[in-house]
CSV table of C-alpha atoms and ligand atoms in Angstrom, one decimal:
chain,number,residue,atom,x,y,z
A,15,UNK,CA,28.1,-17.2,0.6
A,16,UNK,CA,28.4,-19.1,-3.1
A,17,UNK,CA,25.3,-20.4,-2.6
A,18,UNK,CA,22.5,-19.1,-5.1
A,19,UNK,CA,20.0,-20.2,-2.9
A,20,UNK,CA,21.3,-19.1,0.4
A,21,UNK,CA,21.2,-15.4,-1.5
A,22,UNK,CA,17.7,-15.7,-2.8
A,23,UNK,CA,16.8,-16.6,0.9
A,24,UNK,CA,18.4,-13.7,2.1
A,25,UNK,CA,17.1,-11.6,-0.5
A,26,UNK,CA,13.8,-12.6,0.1
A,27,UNK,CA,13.9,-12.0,4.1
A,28,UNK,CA,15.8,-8.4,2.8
A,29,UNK,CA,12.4,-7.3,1.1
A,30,UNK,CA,9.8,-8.9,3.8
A,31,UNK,CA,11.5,-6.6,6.1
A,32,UNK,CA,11.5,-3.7,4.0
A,33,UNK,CA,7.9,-4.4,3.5
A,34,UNK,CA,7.5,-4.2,7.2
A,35,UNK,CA,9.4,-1.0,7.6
A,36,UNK,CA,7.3,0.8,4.9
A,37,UNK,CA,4.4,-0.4,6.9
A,38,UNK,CA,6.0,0.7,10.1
A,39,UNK,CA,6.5,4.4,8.3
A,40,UNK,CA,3.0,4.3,7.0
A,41,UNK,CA,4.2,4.9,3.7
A,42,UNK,CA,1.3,4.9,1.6
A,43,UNK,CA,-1.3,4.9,4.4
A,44,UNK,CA,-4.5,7.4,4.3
A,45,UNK,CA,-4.4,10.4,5.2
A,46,UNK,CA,-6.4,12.0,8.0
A,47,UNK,CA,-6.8,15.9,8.0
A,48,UNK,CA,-10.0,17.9,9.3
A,49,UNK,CA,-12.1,17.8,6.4
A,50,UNK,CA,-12.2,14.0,6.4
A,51,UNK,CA,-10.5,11.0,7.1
A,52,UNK,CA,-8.8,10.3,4.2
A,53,UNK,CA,-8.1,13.0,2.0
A,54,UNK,CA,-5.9,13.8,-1.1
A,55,UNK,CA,-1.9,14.0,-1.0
A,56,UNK,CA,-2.0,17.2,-3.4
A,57,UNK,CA,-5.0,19.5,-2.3
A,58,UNK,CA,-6.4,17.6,1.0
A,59,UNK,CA,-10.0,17.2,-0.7
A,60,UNK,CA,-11.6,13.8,0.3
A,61,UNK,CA,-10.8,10.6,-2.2
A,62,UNK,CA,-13.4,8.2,-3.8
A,63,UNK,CA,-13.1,4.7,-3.4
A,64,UNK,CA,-12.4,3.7,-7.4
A,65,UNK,CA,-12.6,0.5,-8.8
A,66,UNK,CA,-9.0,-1.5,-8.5
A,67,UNK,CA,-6.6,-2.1,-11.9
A,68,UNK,CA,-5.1,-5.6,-12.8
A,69,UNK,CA,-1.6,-4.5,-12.0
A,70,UNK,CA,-2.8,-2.9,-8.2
A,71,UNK,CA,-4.0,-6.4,-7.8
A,72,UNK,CA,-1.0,-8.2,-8.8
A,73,UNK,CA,1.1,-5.8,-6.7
A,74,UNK,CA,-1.1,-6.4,-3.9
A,75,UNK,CA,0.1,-9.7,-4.0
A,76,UNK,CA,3.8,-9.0,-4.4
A,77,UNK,CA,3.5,-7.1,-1.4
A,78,UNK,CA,2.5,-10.3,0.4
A,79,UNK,CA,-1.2,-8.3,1.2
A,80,UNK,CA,0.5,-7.0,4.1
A,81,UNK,CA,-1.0,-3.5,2.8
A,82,UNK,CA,-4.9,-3.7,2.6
A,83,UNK,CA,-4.6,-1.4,-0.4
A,84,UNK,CA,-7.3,-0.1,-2.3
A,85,UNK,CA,-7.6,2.4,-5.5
A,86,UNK,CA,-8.6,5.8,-4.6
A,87,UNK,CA,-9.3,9.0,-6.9
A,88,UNK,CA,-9.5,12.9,-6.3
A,89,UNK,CA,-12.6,14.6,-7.8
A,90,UNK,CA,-11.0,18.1,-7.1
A,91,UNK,CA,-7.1,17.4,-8.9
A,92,UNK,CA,-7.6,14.0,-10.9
A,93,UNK,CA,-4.9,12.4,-8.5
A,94,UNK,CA,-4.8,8.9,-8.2
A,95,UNK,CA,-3.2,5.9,-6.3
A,96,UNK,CA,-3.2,3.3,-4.3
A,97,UNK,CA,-4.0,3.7,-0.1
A,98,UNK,CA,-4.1,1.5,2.7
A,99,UNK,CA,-5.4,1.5,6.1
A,100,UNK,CA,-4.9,-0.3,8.9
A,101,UNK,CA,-7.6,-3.4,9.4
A,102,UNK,CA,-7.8,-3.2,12.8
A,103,UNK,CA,-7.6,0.0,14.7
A,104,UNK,CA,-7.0,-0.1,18.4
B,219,ZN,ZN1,-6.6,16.3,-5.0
């Protein structure tokens, strides 16, 4: 277990599947409640779609895109962050 290499390898496959388990959770994933489909994590008011930063792209990245995410912005409380959704639904 000296081996630098052999660490960064396990390391690496550590964060993939934390990445996954996020996922999994649906941490970070829109929010459906009756008003819309997806709505604000403070005061449940439907988001805009904003335009994305530099970092959110670089991060989207380092998240190996497994998360389709995409800026969003409340127009009731001035929250704002990063959602995903699912490509795909079922
Ligand atoms: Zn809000």
């Amino acid at each position: 277990m000296t081996d630098p290499f052999l660490k960064l390898f396990i390391i690496i496959i550590g964060y993939v599947i934390v990445l996954f388990i996020l996922r999994f959770l649906g941490f970070g994933k829109k929010q459906v409640c009756e008003n819309c489909n997806n709505c604000c994590p403070d005061c449940s008011f439907a988001l805009k779609r904003i335009q994305r930063k530099k970092q959110d792209k670089i991060f989207y990245h380092l998240t190996l895109r497994i998360f389709n995410l995409k800026r969003y912005r409340c127009a009731e409380c001035a929250w704002q962050g990063l959602k995903w959704e699912e490509k795909y639904r079922p």
